[in-house]
Short mmCIF file of C-alpha atoms in Angstrom, two decimals:
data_model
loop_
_atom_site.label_atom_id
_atom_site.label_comp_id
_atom_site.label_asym_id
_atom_site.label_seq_id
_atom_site.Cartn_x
_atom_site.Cartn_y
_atom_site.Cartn_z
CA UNK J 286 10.54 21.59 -1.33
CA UNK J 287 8.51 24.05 0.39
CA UNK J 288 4.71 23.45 1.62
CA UNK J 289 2.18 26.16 1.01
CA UNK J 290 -1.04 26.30 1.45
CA UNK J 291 -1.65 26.41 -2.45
CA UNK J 292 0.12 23.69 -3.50
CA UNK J 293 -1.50 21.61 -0.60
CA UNK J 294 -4.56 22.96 -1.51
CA UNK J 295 -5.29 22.93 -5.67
CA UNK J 296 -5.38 20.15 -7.91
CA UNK J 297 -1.97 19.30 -9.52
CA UNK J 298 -2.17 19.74 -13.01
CA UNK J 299 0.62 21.07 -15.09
CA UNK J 300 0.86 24.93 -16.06
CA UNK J 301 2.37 23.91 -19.10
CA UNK J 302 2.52 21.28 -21.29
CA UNK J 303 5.00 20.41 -24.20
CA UNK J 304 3.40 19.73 -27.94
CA UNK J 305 3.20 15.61 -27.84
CA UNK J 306 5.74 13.40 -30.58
CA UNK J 307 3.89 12.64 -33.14
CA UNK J 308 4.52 8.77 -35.02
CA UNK J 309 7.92 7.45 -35.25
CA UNK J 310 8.89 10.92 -32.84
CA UNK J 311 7.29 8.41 -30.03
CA UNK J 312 10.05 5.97 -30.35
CA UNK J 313 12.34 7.87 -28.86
CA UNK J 314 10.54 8.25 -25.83
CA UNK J 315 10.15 4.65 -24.60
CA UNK J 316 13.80 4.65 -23.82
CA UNK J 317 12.31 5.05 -19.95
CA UNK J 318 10.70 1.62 -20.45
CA UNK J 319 13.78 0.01 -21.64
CA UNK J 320 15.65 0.82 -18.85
CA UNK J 321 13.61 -0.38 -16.33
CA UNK J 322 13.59 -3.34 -17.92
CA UNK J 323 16.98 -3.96 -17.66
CA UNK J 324 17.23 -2.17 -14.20
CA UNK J 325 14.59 -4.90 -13.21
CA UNK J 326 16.83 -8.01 -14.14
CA UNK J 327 17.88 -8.08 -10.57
CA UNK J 328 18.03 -10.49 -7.85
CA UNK J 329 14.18 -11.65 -8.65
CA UNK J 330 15.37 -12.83 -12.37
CA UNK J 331 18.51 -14.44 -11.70
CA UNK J 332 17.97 -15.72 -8.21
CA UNK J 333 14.07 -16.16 -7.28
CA UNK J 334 12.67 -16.96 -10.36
CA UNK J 335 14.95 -20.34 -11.32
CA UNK J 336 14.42 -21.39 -7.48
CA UNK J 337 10.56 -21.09 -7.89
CA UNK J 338 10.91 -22.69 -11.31
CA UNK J 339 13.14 -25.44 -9.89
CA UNK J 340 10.88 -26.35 -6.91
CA UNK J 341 6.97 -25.91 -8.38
CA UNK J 342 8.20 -25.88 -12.19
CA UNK J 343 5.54 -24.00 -14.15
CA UNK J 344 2.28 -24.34 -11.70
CA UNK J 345 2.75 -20.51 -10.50
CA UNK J 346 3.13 -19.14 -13.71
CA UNK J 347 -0.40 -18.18 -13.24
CA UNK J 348 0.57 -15.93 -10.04
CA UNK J 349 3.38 -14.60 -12.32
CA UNK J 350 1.00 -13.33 -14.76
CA UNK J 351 -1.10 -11.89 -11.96
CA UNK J 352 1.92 -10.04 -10.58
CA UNK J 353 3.38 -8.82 -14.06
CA UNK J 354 -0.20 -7.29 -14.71
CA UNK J 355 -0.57 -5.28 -11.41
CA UNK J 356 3.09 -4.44 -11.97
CA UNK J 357 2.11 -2.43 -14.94
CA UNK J 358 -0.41 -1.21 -13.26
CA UNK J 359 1.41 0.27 -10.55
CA UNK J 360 3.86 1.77 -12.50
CA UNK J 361 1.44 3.10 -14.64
CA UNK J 362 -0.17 5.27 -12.24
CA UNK J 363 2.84 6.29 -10.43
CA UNK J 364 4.02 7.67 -14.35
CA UNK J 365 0.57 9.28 -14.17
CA UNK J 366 0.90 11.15 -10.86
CA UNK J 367 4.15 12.44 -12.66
CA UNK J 368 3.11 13.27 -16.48
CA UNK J 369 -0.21 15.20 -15.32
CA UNK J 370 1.73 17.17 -12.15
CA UNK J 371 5.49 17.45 -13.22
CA UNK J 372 6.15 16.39 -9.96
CA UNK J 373 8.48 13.32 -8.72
CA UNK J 374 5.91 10.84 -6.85
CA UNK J 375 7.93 11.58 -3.53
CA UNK J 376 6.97 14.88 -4.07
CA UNK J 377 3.09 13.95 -3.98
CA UNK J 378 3.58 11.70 -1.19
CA UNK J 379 4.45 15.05 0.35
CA UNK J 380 1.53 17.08 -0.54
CA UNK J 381 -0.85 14.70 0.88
CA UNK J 382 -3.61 16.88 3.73
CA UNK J 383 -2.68 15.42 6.92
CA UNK J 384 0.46 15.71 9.99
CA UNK J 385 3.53 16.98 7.72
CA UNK J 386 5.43 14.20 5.65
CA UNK J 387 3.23 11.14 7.09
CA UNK J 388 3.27 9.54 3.86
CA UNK J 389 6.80 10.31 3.40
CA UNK J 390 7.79 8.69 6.48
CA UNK J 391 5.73 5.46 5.46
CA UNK J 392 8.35 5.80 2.18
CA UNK J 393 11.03 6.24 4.47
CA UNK J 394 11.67 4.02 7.32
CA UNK J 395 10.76 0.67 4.97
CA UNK J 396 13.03 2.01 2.10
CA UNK J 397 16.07 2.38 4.99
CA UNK J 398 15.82 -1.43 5.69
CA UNK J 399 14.85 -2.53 2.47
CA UNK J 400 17.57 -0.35 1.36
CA UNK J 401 20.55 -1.93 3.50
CA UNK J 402 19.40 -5.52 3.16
CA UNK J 403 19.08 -5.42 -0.66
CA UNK J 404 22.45 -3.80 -0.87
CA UNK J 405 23.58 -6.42 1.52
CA UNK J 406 21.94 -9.12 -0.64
CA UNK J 407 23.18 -8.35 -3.76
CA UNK J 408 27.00 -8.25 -2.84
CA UNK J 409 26.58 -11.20 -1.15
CA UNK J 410 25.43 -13.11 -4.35
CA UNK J 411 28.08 -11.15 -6.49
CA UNK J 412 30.90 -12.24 -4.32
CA UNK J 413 29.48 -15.80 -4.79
CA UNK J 414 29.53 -15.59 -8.78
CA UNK J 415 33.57 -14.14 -8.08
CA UNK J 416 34.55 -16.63 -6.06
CA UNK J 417 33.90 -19.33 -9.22
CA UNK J 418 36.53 -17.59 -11.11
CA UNK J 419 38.48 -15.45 -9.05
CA UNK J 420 40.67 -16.87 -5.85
CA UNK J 421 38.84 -14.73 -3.17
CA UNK J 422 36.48 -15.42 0.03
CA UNK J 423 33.01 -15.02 -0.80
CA UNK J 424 33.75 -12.08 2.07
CA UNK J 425 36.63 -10.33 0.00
CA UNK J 426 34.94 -10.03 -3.05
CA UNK J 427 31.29 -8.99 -0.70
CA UNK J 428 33.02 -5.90 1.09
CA UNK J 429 34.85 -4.97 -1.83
CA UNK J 430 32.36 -4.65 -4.47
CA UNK J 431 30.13 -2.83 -1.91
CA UNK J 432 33.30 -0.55 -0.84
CA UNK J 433 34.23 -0.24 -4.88
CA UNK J 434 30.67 0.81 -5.81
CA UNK J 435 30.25 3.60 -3.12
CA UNK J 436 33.59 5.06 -4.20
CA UNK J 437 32.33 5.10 -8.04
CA UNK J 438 28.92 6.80 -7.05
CA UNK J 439 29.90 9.23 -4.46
CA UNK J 440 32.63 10.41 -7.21
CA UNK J 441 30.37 10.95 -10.05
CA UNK J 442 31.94 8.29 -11.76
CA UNK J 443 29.62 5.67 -12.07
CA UNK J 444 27.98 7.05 -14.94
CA UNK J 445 30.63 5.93 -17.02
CA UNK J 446 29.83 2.14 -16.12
CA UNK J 447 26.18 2.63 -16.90
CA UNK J 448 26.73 1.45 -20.84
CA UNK J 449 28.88 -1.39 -20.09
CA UNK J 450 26.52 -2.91 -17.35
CA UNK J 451 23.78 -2.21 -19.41
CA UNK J 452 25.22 -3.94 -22.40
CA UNK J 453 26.73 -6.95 -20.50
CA UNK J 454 22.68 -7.00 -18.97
CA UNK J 455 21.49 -7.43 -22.18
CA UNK J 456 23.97 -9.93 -23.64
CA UNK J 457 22.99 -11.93 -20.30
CA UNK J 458 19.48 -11.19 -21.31
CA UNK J 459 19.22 -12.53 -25.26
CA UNK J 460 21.98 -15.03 -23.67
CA UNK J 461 18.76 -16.72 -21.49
CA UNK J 462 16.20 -15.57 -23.71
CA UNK J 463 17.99 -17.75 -26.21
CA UNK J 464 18.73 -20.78 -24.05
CA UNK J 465 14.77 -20.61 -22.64
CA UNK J 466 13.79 -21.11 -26.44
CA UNK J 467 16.71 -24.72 -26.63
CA UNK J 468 15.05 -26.17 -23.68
CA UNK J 469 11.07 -24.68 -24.29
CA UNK J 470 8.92 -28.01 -23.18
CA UNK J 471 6.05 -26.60 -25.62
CA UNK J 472 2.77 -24.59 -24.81
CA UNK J 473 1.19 -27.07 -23.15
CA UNK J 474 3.38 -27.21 -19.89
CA UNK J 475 2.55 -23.29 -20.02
CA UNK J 476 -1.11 -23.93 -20.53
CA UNK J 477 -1.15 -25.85 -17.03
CA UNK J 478 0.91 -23.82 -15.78
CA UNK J 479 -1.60 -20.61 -16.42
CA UNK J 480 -4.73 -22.75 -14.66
CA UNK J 481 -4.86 -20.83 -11.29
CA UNK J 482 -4.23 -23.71 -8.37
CA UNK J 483 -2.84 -24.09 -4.85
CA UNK J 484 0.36 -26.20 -5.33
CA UNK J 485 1.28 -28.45 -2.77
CA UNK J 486 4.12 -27.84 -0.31
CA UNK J 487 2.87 -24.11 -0.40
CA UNK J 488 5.55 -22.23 1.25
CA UNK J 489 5.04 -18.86 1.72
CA UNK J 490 8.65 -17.66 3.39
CA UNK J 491 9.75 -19.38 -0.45
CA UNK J 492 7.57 -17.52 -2.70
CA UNK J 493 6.82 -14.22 -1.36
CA UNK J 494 10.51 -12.81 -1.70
CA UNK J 495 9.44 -13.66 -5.59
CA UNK J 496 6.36 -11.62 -5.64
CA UNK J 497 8.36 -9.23 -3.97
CA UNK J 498 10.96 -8.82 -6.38
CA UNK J 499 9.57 -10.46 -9.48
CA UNK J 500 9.60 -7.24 -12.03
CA UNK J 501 11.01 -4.75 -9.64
CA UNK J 502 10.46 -3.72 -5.90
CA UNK J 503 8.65 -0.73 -4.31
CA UNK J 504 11.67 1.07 -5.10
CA UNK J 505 12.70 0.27 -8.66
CA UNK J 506 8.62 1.14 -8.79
CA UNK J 507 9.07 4.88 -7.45
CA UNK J 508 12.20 5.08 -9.63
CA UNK J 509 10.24 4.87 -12.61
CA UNK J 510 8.84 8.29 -11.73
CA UNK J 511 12.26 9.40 -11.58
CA UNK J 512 12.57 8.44 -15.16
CA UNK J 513 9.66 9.73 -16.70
CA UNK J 514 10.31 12.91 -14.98
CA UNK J 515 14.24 13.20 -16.47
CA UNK J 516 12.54 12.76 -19.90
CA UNK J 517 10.58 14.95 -20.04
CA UNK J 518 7.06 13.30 -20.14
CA UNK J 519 4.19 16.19 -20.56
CA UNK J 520 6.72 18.72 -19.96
CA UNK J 521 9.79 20.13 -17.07
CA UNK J 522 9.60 19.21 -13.74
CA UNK J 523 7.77 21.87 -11.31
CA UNK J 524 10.19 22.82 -8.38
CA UNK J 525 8.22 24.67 -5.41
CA UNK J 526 5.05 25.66 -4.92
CA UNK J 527 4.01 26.90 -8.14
CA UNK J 528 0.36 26.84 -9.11
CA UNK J 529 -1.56 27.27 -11.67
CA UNK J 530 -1.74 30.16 -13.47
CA UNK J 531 -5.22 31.71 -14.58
CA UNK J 532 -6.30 29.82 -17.59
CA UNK J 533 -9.01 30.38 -20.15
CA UNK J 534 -11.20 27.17 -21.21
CA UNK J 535 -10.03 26.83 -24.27
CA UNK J 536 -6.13 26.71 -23.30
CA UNK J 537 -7.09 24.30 -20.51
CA UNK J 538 -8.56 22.19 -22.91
CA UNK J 539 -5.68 22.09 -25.05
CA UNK J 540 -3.76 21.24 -22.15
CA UNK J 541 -6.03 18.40 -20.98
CA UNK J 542 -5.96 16.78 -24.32
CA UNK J 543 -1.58 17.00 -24.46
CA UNK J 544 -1.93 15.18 -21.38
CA UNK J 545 -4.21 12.74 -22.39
CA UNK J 546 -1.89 11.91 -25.26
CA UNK J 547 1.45 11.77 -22.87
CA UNK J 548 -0.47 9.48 -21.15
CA UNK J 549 -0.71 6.99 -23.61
CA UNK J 550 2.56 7.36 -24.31
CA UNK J 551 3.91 6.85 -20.87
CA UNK J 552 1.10 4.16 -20.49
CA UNK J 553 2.99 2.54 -23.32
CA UNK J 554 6.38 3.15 -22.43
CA UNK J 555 5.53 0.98 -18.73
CA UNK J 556 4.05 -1.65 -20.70
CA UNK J 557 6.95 -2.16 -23.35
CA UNK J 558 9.18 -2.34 -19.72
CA UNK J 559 6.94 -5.03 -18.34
CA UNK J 560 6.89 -6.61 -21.26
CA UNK J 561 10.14 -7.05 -21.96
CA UNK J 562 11.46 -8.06 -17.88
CA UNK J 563 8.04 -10.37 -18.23
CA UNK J 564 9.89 -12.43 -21.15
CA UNK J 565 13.77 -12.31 -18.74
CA UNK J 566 11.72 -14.12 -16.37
CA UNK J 567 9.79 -16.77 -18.23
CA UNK J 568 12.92 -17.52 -19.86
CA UNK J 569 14.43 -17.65 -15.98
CA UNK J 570 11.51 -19.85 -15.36
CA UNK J 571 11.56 -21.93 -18.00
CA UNK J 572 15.89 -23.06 -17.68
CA UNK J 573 14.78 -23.57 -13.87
CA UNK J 574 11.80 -25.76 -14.64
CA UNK J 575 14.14 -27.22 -17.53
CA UNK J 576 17.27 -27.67 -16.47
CA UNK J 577 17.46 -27.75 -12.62
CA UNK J 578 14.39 -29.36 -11.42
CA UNK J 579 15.01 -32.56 -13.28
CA UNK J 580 18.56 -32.63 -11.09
CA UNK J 581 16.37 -31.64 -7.75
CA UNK J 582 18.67 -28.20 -7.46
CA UNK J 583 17.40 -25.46 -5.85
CA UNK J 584 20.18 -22.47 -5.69
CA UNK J 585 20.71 -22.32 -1.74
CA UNK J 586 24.21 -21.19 0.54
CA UNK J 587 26.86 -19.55 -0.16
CA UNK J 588 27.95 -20.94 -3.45
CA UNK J 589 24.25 -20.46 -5.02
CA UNK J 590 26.13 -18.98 -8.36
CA UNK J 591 27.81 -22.35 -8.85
CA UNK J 592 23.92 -23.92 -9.01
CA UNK J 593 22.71 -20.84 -11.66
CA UNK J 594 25.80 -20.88 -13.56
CA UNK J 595 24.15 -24.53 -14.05
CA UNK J 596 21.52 -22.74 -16.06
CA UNK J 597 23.36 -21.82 -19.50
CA UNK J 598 26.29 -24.37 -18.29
CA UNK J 599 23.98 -27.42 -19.18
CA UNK J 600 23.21 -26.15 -22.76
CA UNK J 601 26.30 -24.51 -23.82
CA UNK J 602 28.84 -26.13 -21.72
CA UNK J 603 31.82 -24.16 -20.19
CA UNK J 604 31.43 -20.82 -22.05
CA UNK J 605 28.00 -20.82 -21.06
CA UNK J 606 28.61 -21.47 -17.52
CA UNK J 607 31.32 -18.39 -17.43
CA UNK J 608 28.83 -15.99 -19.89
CA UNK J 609 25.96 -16.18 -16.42
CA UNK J 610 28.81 -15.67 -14.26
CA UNK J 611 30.29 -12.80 -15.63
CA UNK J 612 26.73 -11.62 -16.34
CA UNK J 613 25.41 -12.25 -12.68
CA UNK J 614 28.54 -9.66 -11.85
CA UNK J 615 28.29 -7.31 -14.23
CA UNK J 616 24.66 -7.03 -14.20
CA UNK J 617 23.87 -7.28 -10.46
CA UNK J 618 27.22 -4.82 -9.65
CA UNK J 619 25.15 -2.20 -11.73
CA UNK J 620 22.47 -3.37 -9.66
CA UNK J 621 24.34 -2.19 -6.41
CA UNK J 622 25.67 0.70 -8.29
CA UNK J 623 21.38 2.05 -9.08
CA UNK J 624 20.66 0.98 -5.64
CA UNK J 625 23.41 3.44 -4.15
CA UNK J 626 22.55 6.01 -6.58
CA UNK J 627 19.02 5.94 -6.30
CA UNK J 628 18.22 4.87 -3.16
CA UNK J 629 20.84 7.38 -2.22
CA UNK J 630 18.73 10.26 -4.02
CA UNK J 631 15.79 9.31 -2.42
CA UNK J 632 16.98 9.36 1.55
CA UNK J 633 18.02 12.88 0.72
CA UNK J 634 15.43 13.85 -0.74
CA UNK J 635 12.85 12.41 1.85
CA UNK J 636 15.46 14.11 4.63
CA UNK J 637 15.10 17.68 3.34
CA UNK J 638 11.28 17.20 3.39
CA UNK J 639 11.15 15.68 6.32
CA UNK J 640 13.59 18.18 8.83
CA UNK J 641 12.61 21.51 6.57
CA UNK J 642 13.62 23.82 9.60
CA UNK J 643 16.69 21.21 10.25
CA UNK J 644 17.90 21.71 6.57
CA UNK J 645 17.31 25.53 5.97
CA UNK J 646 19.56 26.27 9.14
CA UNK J 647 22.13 23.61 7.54
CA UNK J 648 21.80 25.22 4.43
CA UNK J 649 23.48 28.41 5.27
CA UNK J 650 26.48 29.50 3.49
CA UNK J 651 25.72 26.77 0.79
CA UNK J 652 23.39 25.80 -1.88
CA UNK J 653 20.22 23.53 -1.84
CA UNK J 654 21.55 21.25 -4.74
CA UNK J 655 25.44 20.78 -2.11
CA UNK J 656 22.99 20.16 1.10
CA UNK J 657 21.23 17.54 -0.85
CA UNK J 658 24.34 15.93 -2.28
CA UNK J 659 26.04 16.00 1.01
CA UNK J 660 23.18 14.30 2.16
CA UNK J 661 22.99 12.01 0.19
CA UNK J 662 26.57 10.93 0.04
CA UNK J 663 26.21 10.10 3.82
CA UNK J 664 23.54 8.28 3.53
CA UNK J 665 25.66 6.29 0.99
CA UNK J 666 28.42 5.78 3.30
CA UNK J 667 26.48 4.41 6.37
CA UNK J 668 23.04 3.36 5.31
CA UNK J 669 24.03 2.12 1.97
CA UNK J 670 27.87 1.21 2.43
CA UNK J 671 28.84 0.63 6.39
CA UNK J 672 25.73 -1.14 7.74
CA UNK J 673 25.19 -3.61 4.70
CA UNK J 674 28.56 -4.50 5.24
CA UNK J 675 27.57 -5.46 8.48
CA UNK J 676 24.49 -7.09 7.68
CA UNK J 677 26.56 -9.51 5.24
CA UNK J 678 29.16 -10.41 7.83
CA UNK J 679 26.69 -11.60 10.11
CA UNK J 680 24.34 -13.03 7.81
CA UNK J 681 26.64 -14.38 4.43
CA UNK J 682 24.14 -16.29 2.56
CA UNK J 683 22.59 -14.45 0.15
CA UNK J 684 19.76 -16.20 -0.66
CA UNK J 685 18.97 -15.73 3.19
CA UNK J 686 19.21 -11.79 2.66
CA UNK J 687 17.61 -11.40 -0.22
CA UNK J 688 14.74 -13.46 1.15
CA UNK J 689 14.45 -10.92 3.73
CA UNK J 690 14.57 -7.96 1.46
CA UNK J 691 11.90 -9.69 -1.03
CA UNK J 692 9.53 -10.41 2.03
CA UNK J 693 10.25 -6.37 3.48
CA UNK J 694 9.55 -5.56 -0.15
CA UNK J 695 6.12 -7.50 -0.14
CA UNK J 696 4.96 -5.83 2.61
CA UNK J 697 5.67 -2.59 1.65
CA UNK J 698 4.26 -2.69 -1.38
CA UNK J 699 0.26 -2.34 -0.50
CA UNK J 700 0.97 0.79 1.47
CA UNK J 701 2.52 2.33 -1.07
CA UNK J 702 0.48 1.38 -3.78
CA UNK J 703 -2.16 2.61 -1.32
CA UNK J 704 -0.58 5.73 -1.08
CA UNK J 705 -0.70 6.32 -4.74
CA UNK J 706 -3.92 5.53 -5.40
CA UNK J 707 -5.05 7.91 -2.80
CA UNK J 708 -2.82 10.53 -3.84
CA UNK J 709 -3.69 10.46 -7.40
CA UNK J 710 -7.61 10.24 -6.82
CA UNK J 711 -7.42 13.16 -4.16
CA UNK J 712 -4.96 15.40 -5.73
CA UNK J 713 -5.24 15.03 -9.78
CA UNK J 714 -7.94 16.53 -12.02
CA UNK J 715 -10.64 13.77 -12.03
CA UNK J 716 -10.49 13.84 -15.82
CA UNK J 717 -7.04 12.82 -15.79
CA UNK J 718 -6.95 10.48 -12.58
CA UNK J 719 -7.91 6.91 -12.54
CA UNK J 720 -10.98 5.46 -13.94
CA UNK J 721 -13.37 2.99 -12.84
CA UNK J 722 -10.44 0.05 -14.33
CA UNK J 723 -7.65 1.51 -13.15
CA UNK J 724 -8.89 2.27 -9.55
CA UNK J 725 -10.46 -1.02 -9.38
CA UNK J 726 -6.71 -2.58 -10.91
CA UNK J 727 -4.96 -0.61 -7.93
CA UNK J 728 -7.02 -1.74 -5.29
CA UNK J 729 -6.56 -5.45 -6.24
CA UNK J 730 -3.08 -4.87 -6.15
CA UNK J 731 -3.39 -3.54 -2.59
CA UNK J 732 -5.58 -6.43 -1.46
CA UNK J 733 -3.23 -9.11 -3.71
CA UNK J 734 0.10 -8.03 -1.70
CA UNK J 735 -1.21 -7.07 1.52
CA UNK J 736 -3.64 -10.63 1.75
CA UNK J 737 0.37 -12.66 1.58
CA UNK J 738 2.00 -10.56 3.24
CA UNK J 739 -0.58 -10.42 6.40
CA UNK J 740 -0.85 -14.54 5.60
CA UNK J 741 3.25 -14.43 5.74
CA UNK J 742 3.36 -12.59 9.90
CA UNK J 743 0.25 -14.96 10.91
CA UNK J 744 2.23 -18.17 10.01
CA UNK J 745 5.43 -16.42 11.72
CA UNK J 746 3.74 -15.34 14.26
CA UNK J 747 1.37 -17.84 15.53
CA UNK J 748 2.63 -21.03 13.75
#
């Protein structure tokens, strides 16, 4: 995207905005929220959540209210930033006054490292659901699903995968939902649970890859942008530096009052997806309160699927057992596939905004839309394929990785969050930014991750 003065300059309010869906119209427009629901059911549902519930049983639930609330939050005003500008949150970042691409870098670097090691992570914990019913290595099956995946995405074909992972995600998801309900202990182990109190043997390295990942990282955040910009929320996507066109009072009010109403429809849309990936993990929380803590299991190693597979295992036996395995692949190889994809998107993206005099002399003799997929399909193959390879080789246990991503993803979260709040009180109409609730929501949730995550280095550091 180019950078003129006027787009750096004016508040970013839509030219144009599409007539709003009117009653049951609407419900075809929280399909956004569904799929980040099931795009969320990642390594925080299956792996962190049952280890948390295992070890402190259901005295953090409080914290995972806390977390599930600022979570909606977050996205919330990242899909406002989006509905009110038609532009991708990256593309904000971008705009901010200041040294060109500053914030984008502070997107950037993290989302390289968090990018490898959750790749890394997540094949690592697929190979170990394989290895239950397959006769591979836990290496074997790593390398090839991460090798398999890039194939599928760089070729286009991935798409065609999207239903079946999504439906085998769900299946997994009623599947738990389902077992949560044969094992519930009753409200009153929740009402304890939601009493807000420092539970002893407090370890931080333990819990923090949970915040991190519990609903969905700083990524799977950002990506929700993506969505509501695909669909269509408040109207197209802007592409350049347009502005905004002379406009008489009465049309801008028109305008302001469309937006107003997409934003309680995209306001609605995050909650429905919060929601819904709140209930995947209480029901996570609940089997590993349930059904693992009484045997003193805590997933850990290289075999960690064996101790899940535990989780529908105890209640329904064998076909149970199998269901969360082939569910933990299925689901978590679509996980790889997104993070491929989408992280994949966004390197390129953040590269051609970046190197702008880099990419226009690269860009002769082709198009914009071949530079970017050429760029991205590299980053694919050695930030996203070759170097998580690596990563796994050296490092093998997953629940070691992922810890690492979770904690990378903790941190990075208050200076993105940051970001957005700053970008959307700075740059949006005031009428349509934040409010007194919402700015005072965001900055909690800038406070609530940074306060662990600076609590997490001190202990590392000087413990």
């Amino acid at each position: 995207m180019n950078q003129g003065a006027d787009y750096r300059s004016q508040e970013q309010r839509r030219a144009f905005v599409s007539p709003v869906p009117t009653k049951w119209e609407r419900l075809k427009w929280f399909g956004p929220g569904f799929v980040w629901m099931v795009s969320s059911v990642g390594s925080g549902s299956i792996l962190f959540t049952p280890r948390v519930g295992s070890r402190y049983g259901y005295d953090l639930l409080w914290a995972a209210l806390i977390v599930t609330f600022l979570t909606w939050v977050i996205i919330r005003e990242i899909g406002r930033y989006t509905v009110v500008s038609g532009r991708t949150i990256l593309e904000g970042y971008e705009g901010l006054k200041g040294p060109r691409g500053w914030a984008v870098w502070l997107i950037f670097v993290p989302g390289i490292v968090s990018g490898i090691v959750v790749v890394s992570g997540i094949a690592a914990l697929v190979g170990s659901a394989l290895v239950i019913v397959l006769p591979l290595n836990q290496a074997v099956a790593s390398v090839g699903i991460i090798l398999v995946s890039a194939v599928l995405v760089i070729s286009g074909q991935y798409k065609k995968l999207e239903l079946v992972t999504t439906v085998m995600a769900v299946i997994m998801i009623v599947s738990v939902f389902l077992t949560a309900i044969a094992v519930f202990p009753g409200w009153e182990a929740y009402g304890r649970g939601l009493i807000p109190t420092m539970v002893p043997d407090f370890d931080l390295y333990f819990i923090l890859p949970w915040f991190g990942f519990l609903l969905a990282g700083a990524a799977g955040m950002m990506w929700f942008s993506y969505w509501v910009a695909a669909r269509g929320y408040g109207g197209e996507i802007i592409e350049g530096d347009d502005t905004l066109p002379p406009e008489t009072s009465t049309k801008r009010s028109d305008a302001d009052t469309r937006l107003r109403r997409w934003l309680v429809i995209m306001s609605t849309t995050a909650a429905i997806g919060v929601l819904g990936a709140t209930i995947v993990n209480f029901s996570f929380l609940t089997l590993g309160a349930e059904l693992l803590r009484p045997l003193g299991v805590i997933p850990e190693g290289i075999r960690v699927a064996e101790d899940l597979a535990r989780l529908l295992g105890e209640v329904w036996g064998g076909p149970g057992q199998y269901l969360l395995v082939a569910g933990i692949f299925v689901a978590l190889w679509g996980s790889i596939l997104s993070n491929q994809d989408g992280w994949g998107r966004m390197y390129a993206d953040a590269t051609l905004m970046l190197l702008p005099r880099t990419m226009k002399r690269l860009e002769k003799g082709r198009s914009r839309a071949g530079l970017r997929r050429q760029l991205m399909n590299s980053y694919i193959l050695v930030v996203l394929t070759g170097i998580p390879i690596i990563v796994f080789l050296l490092l093998r246990n997953p629940v070691v990785i992922l810890s690492v991503a979770g904690i990378i993803t903790a941190a990075h979260l208050p200076i993105m969050v940051a970001l957005t709040l700053y970008l959307n009180l700075s740059r949006l109409p005031r009428h349509l930014g934040p409010g007194i609730f919402f700015t005072t929501a965001t900055g909690f949730a800038i406070v609530f991750y940074a306060f662990f995550s600076i609590l997490f280095f001190y202990n590392l550091l000087f413990s």
